[in-house]
XYZ file of C-alpha atoms in Angstrom:
394
model
C 119.175 -66.982 87.398
C 118.699 -65.528 84.099
C 119.393 -69.026 82.674
C 116.678 -70.284 84.302
C 113.977 -67.103 83.560
C 115.158 -68.510 79.555
C 114.493 -72.073 80.624
C 111.105 -71.071 81.776
C 110.663 -69.156 78.869
C 110.540 -71.508 76.280
C 108.921 -74.039 78.672
C 106.084 -71.981 78.439
C 106.707 -71.223 74.316
C 104.390 -72.912 72.996
C 101.685 -71.370 75.569
C 102.776 -68.080 74.937
C 102.321 -68.629 71.227
C 99.163 -70.484 71.643
C 97.576 -67.218 72.594
C 99.159 -64.651 70.751
C 95.839 -64.845 68.534
C 93.780 -64.540 72.132
C 95.452 -61.546 73.130
C 95.010 -59.379 69.713
C 91.445 -60.654 69.977
C 90.811 -59.363 73.210
C 92.678 -56.135 72.963
C 95.028 -57.593 76.087
C 97.108 -59.869 77.256
C 94.584 -62.715 78.124
C 94.547 -63.733 82.162
C 96.437 -66.887 81.238
C 99.507 -65.518 79.081
C 99.926 -63.162 82.208
C 100.068 -65.865 84.327
C 102.684 -67.461 81.984
C 104.077 -64.444 82.165
C 104.723 -64.089 85.819
C 105.499 -67.590 85.942
C 108.838 -67.096 83.476
C 110.201 -64.485 86.470
C 110.725 -62.352 83.352
C 109.717 -59.173 84.538
C 111.585 -59.911 87.668
C 115.308 -59.654 86.275
C 116.011 -56.309 86.959
C 114.013 -55.905 90.054
C 115.747 -55.686 93.558
C 116.606 -58.667 95.094
C 114.969 -57.737 98.563
C 112.104 -57.467 96.955
C 112.380 -60.392 95.276
C 113.672 -60.079 92.289
C 116.931 -60.791 90.454
C 118.950 -57.529 89.994
C 120.211 -59.204 87.048
C 122.616 -58.057 84.019
C 120.627 -55.754 81.556
C 122.308 -58.079 78.702
C 120.186 -60.715 80.716
C 117.220 -59.189 80.479
C 117.309 -57.987 76.576
C 117.587 -61.595 76.251
C 115.136 -62.802 77.790
C 112.888 -59.887 76.205
C 113.656 -61.429 73.191
C 113.090 -65.117 73.529
C 110.021 -63.464 74.724
C 109.091 -61.718 71.928
C 109.607 -64.489 69.708
C 107.200 -66.475 70.357
C 104.586 -63.101 70.709
C 104.943 -60.473 70.041
C 103.005 -58.897 72.395
C 103.820 -60.578 75.314
C 107.099 -59.987 74.382
C 106.591 -55.904 74.002
C 104.612 -56.364 77.900
C 107.826 -58.174 79.308
C 110.089 -55.112 77.686
C 107.775 -52.166 78.861
C 106.536 -53.258 82.472
C 110.175 -55.572 82.772
C 112.174 -52.167 82.550
C 110.122 -50.763 85.732
C 111.560 -52.323 88.594
C 114.513 -51.126 87.742
C 113.815 -47.799 88.111
C 111.495 -48.201 91.123
C 114.763 -49.699 92.793
C 115.306 -45.848 93.032
C 112.675 -44.929 94.476
C 111.609 -43.863 98.347
C 111.917 -47.488 100.006
C 108.517 -46.494 101.006
C 107.078 -46.688 98.184
C 108.654 -50.029 97.068
C 107.673 -51.415 100.151
C 103.730 -50.566 99.470
C 104.428 -51.358 95.633
C 106.028 -55.422 96.755
C 104.236 -56.011 100.301
C 101.896 -57.916 98.409
C 104.476 -60.146 96.751
C 107.381 -59.608 94.102
C 105.296 -60.455 91.270
C 103.309 -56.806 91.414
C 103.580 -55.130 88.011
C 104.018 -51.292 87.291
C 102.656 -49.738 84.172
C 103.331 -46.584 82.720
C 103.840 -44.517 80.305
C 106.566 -41.632 80.891
C 105.285 -38.830 78.667
C 104.964 -36.041 80.641
C 101.425 -34.929 79.672
C 100.031 -34.638 83.664
C 100.452 -31.424 85.534
C 101.066 -31.381 89.178
C 100.821 -28.558 91.331
C 102.739 -28.804 94.556
C 100.820 -28.801 98.128
C 101.704 -29.722 101.712
C 103.694 -32.854 100.994
C 103.409 -33.174 97.420
C 101.252 -32.779 94.497
C 98.230 -32.400 92.811
C 98.226 -34.335 89.877
C 95.753 -34.237 86.442
C 96.177 -35.595 82.735
C 95.789 -37.650 80.369
C 98.111 -40.148 78.724
C 97.619 -42.935 76.115
C 99.875 -46.432 75.412
C 100.082 -47.540 78.697
C 101.048 -50.785 77.932
C 99.716 -54.157 80.285
C 97.662 -51.559 82.475
C 95.235 -54.262 83.146
C 97.529 -56.542 84.603
C 99.334 -53.762 86.622
C 98.567 -52.036 90.513
C 100.394 -49.646 90.183
C 101.791 -47.171 87.371
C 104.455 -44.273 86.888
C 103.299 -41.585 85.291
C 105.101 -38.532 83.354
C 104.372 -35.066 84.817
C 105.417 -31.428 84.670
C 105.561 -29.652 87.642
C 103.691 -26.013 88.150
C 103.443 -22.898 90.513
C 101.189 -22.985 93.360
C 99.071 -21.530 90.327
C 99.537 -24.394 87.915
C 101.248 -22.453 85.450
C 104.059 -24.623 84.503
C 107.407 -24.152 85.344
C 110.304 -22.759 83.201
C 112.635 -23.962 82.043
C 110.220 -27.357 82.654
C 110.701 -29.546 85.026
C 109.184 -33.030 84.724
C 109.082 -36.308 87.257
C 107.941 -39.382 87.219
C 104.986 -39.956 89.469
C 104.025 -43.212 91.145
C 100.229 -43.562 91.645
C 98.630 -46.832 92.902
C 95.428 -48.344 90.523
C 93.084 -46.514 92.805
C 94.497 -43.275 91.793
C 94.135 -43.896 88.336
C 91.268 -45.276 85.573
C 92.001 -47.056 82.636
C 89.954 -45.855 79.851
C 88.254 -49.111 78.077
C 88.204 -49.311 74.510
C 91.058 -46.840 73.877
C 93.764 -49.031 72.073
C 92.559 -50.013 68.710
C 95.467 -50.519 66.506
C 97.183 -52.233 63.542
C 99.514 -54.305 65.007
C 100.507 -55.120 68.742
C 96.715 -55.552 69.561
C 97.238 -57.677 72.485
C 99.690 -55.537 74.040
C 96.255 -53.278 75.412
C 98.103 -50.130 75.425
C 95.224 -48.151 77.023
C 94.697 -44.588 77.767
C 94.710 -43.749 81.297
C 93.420 -40.722 83.492
C 94.157 -39.041 86.643
C 91.857 -36.594 88.059
C 92.944 -34.355 91.453
C 94.710 -37.096 92.790
C 97.272 -36.446 95.486
C 101.064 -37.950 94.925
C 102.775 -37.478 98.264
C 106.240 -36.198 97.936
C 108.056 -39.416 98.427
C 106.788 -41.492 95.480
C 107.896 -38.868 92.905
C 111.199 -39.665 91.048
C 112.928 -36.150 89.304
C 113.613 -37.242 85.964
C 116.342 -35.051 85.750
C 117.899 -36.744 88.489
C 117.263 -40.189 86.357
C 118.967 -38.818 83.194
C 122.149 -37.147 84.817
C 122.734 -40.732 87.215
C 122.262 -38.945 90.274
C 118.790 -41.186 91.532
C 120.975 -44.339 91.856
C 123.642 -42.956 93.573
C 121.288 -41.302 95.658
C 119.453 -43.938 96.606
C 122.737 -45.616 97.391
C 122.676 -48.805 95.149
C 125.803 -50.549 94.003
C 125.182 -53.165 91.922
C 126.054 -51.565 88.523
C 122.944 -52.313 86.327
C 121.498 -49.739 88.595
C 123.766 -46.970 87.099
C 123.958 -48.101 83.174
C 121.575 -44.724 82.147
C 118.049 -44.280 82.005
C 118.716 -43.358 78.271
C 120.218 -47.241 77.619
C 118.112 -48.617 80.261
C 114.884 -47.734 79.263
C 114.810 -47.723 75.021
C 116.268 -51.662 75.789
C 113.633 -53.952 76.898
C 111.468 -51.946 73.877
C 114.013 -52.869 71.435
C 114.661 -55.937 72.289
C 110.875 -56.534 71.958
C 111.259 -55.398 68.417
C 114.449 -57.715 67.653
C 112.487 -60.638 69.372
C 109.484 -59.664 66.513
C 111.855 -59.972 63.394
C 112.912 -63.168 64.887
C 109.903 -64.850 65.036
C 108.765 -63.319 61.728
C 111.883 -64.765 60.292
C 110.998 -68.235 61.863
C 107.638 -68.444 60.311
C 109.077 -67.811 57.318
C 111.499 -70.453 57.390
C 108.624 -72.739 58.243
C 106.214 -71.821 55.974
C 109.270 -71.726 52.632
C 110.482 -75.064 53.431
C 107.490 -76.997 52.072
C 105.605 -73.916 50.020
C 105.917 -74.206 45.530
C 104.984 -70.900 44.280
C 102.563 -70.257 41.179
C 105.710 -71.193 38.822
C 105.659 -74.300 40.024
C 109.208 -73.673 41.374
C 109.997 -74.855 45.007
C 111.304 -72.046 47.169
C 114.222 -74.191 48.501
C 114.891 -74.435 44.261
C 115.049 -70.552 44.122
C 118.673 -68.487 44.563
C 116.537 -65.420 44.591
C 114.704 -66.193 46.992
C 117.062 -68.237 49.109
C 119.807 -64.846 48.903
C 117.020 -62.331 50.080
C 116.444 -64.947 53.633
C 119.982 -65.133 53.941
C 120.388 -60.939 54.128
C 117.586 -60.961 56.116
C 118.297 -63.319 58.769
C 122.342 -61.657 59.031
C 120.848 -58.088 59.162
C 118.200 -59.684 62.292
C 121.264 -61.333 63.677
C 123.701 -57.786 63.356
C 120.750 -56.012 64.873
C 120.547 -58.692 68.010
C 124.345 -58.125 68.502
C 124.592 -54.679 67.823
C 121.634 -53.969 71.020
C 123.382 -56.257 73.576
C 126.891 -55.497 72.787
C 125.423 -52.009 73.763
C 123.749 -52.759 76.525
C 127.401 -54.600 78.054
C 129.751 -52.025 76.934
C 127.118 -49.556 79.020
C 127.448 -51.822 81.761
C 130.932 -52.377 81.324
C 131.518 -48.557 81.589
C 129.943 -47.962 84.999
C 130.740 -51.074 86.614
C 134.708 -49.898 86.020
C 133.548 -46.839 87.822
C 133.528 -44.178 84.891
C 130.568 -41.794 83.796
C 128.944 -42.672 80.622
C 129.754 -39.494 78.561
C 127.076 -37.635 76.600
C 129.130 -38.595 73.169
C 128.566 -42.389 74.454
C 125.331 -42.156 75.194
C 124.355 -40.866 71.945
C 126.478 -43.308 69.681
C 124.128 -46.235 71.829
C 121.323 -44.709 71.837
C 122.296 -44.582 67.632
C 122.910 -47.950 67.951
C 119.579 -49.046 69.745
C 117.566 -46.999 67.133
C 119.485 -48.184 63.907
C 119.227 -52.273 65.268
C 115.174 -51.966 64.993
C 115.055 -50.669 61.789
C 117.499 -52.474 60.577
C 115.321 -55.869 61.623
C 112.125 -54.114 60.393
C 113.434 -53.654 57.058
C 114.498 -57.284 56.823
C 111.114 -58.939 57.470
C 110.130 -56.709 55.168
C 112.247 -57.987 52.892
C 110.895 -61.582 53.840
C 107.366 -60.865 54.132
C 107.427 -59.727 50.362
C 108.616 -63.169 49.540
C 106.405 -65.130 51.052
C 103.142 -64.530 49.036
C 99.923 -63.964 49.154
C 99.092 -66.521 51.400
C 101.570 -65.514 55.088
C 99.229 -62.672 54.801
C 95.872 -64.802 55.536
C 94.461 -63.887 58.932
C 95.974 -67.522 59.884
C 99.420 -66.807 59.620
C 101.343 -66.237 62.304
C 103.755 -64.549 59.816
C 101.230 -61.147 59.237
C 100.815 -61.011 62.724
C 104.666 -60.539 62.951
C 105.144 -57.900 60.871
C 102.592 -56.012 61.757
C 103.449 -56.046 65.554
C 107.107 -55.192 64.073
C 106.095 -51.755 62.946
C 103.690 -51.205 65.391
C 106.498 -51.567 67.771
C 109.107 -49.308 65.393
C 106.770 -46.184 65.464
C 107.412 -45.837 69.171
C 108.419 -42.749 70.038
C 111.921 -44.421 71.030
C 113.099 -45.315 67.655
C 112.586 -42.012 66.126
C 116.194 -41.650 64.191
C 115.938 -37.971 63.386
C 117.301 -36.008 66.492
C 118.963 -39.165 67.717
C 120.994 -39.697 64.658
C 121.724 -35.667 64.472
C 122.840 -35.194 67.912
C 124.992 -38.326 67.826
C 126.223 -37.170 64.396
C 127.634 -33.714 65.781
C 129.281 -34.793 68.938
C 131.156 -37.264 66.952
C 132.303 -34.902 65.293
C 133.264 -33.016 68.353
C 130.605 -30.500 68.498
C 129.410 -29.321 71.774
C 126.000 -30.892 72.536
C 123.077 -29.601 71.091
C 120.789 -27.636 73.210
C 116.447 -28.713 73.524
C 114.895 -31.512 71.659
C 118.252 -33.135 70.491
C 119.397 -33.546 73.605
C 116.052 -35.465 75.046
C 116.348 -39.034 75.364
C 120.012 -38.730 75.490
């Protein structure tokens, strides 16, 4: 089934590419671009089979996101972000799954997961408030996952913090117009969302700790190993795959542009050994980033498929691999853009859009290297897993 999705993405390639500038101008995916993504089935790759999904291998999901982002960065980014949400929804209460997919398998779910909201317990659930940034693809979504902190009855956040993901229908939150004015990934429409005193029933809440420690899929009775891959591998996978796909798209446009280009010195690029060497080095770096990301996802999958728990050390190394893959690929994009000449940065040349999209994707919090690299080094030195922020998202 994953091969069928890849075929559908390639069949939609020209349409996705042509709609890229329109997405950027509109500040979100056009309705045609969203419809094209729905036709490919990429968002349903990690969705439960009982709700029309494919329950695919995480590697196959990443490959489909890579393929989509090669044609248009914003479409690939939405595929990577929105596409991981059905994976988590598989761990939710069956009642909310039925609510979400009652109208059909192509219902999309937005996020973000950052715990920017507060949830005060009341009878049967929580009263939820907050404002969140970066809700990618949100205009085309009918439900949303929102991160929040649980408080006591008076509204004071619990200590230590207890975080959860709250699931809300479109009627319970507001999308803030004109809240996405950025340099790259403009077409993702990653706008702010606001929730005001919404009641969220208990069955629409997933404890964040249970996602990270792996108890959520076990308690949900899920048997497919795809759902037992650590959250800290699955959640970043679509994001980083989108960045690497954007890098591949930048390289493809660069190669097409350079074939006939004559530099101001009169030298054809195909006769310039310095530029050709830089192109080859960049291509090798982007390819190596792809291999590293996909291999990491496969290793995690193989471990849980064998019935083994993925250790903190392995998760830290996996996050290090994922973060470094993104940085490595975007540095390579910088190298080829620097050798593309001034005309590559004109508004009608797609190279500059892929370059901007790549850097915007690298700025996502999941790609911040400091604490991830620190924690990974400590664990490999045999030091007990570090406390506090360095454990976050590992």
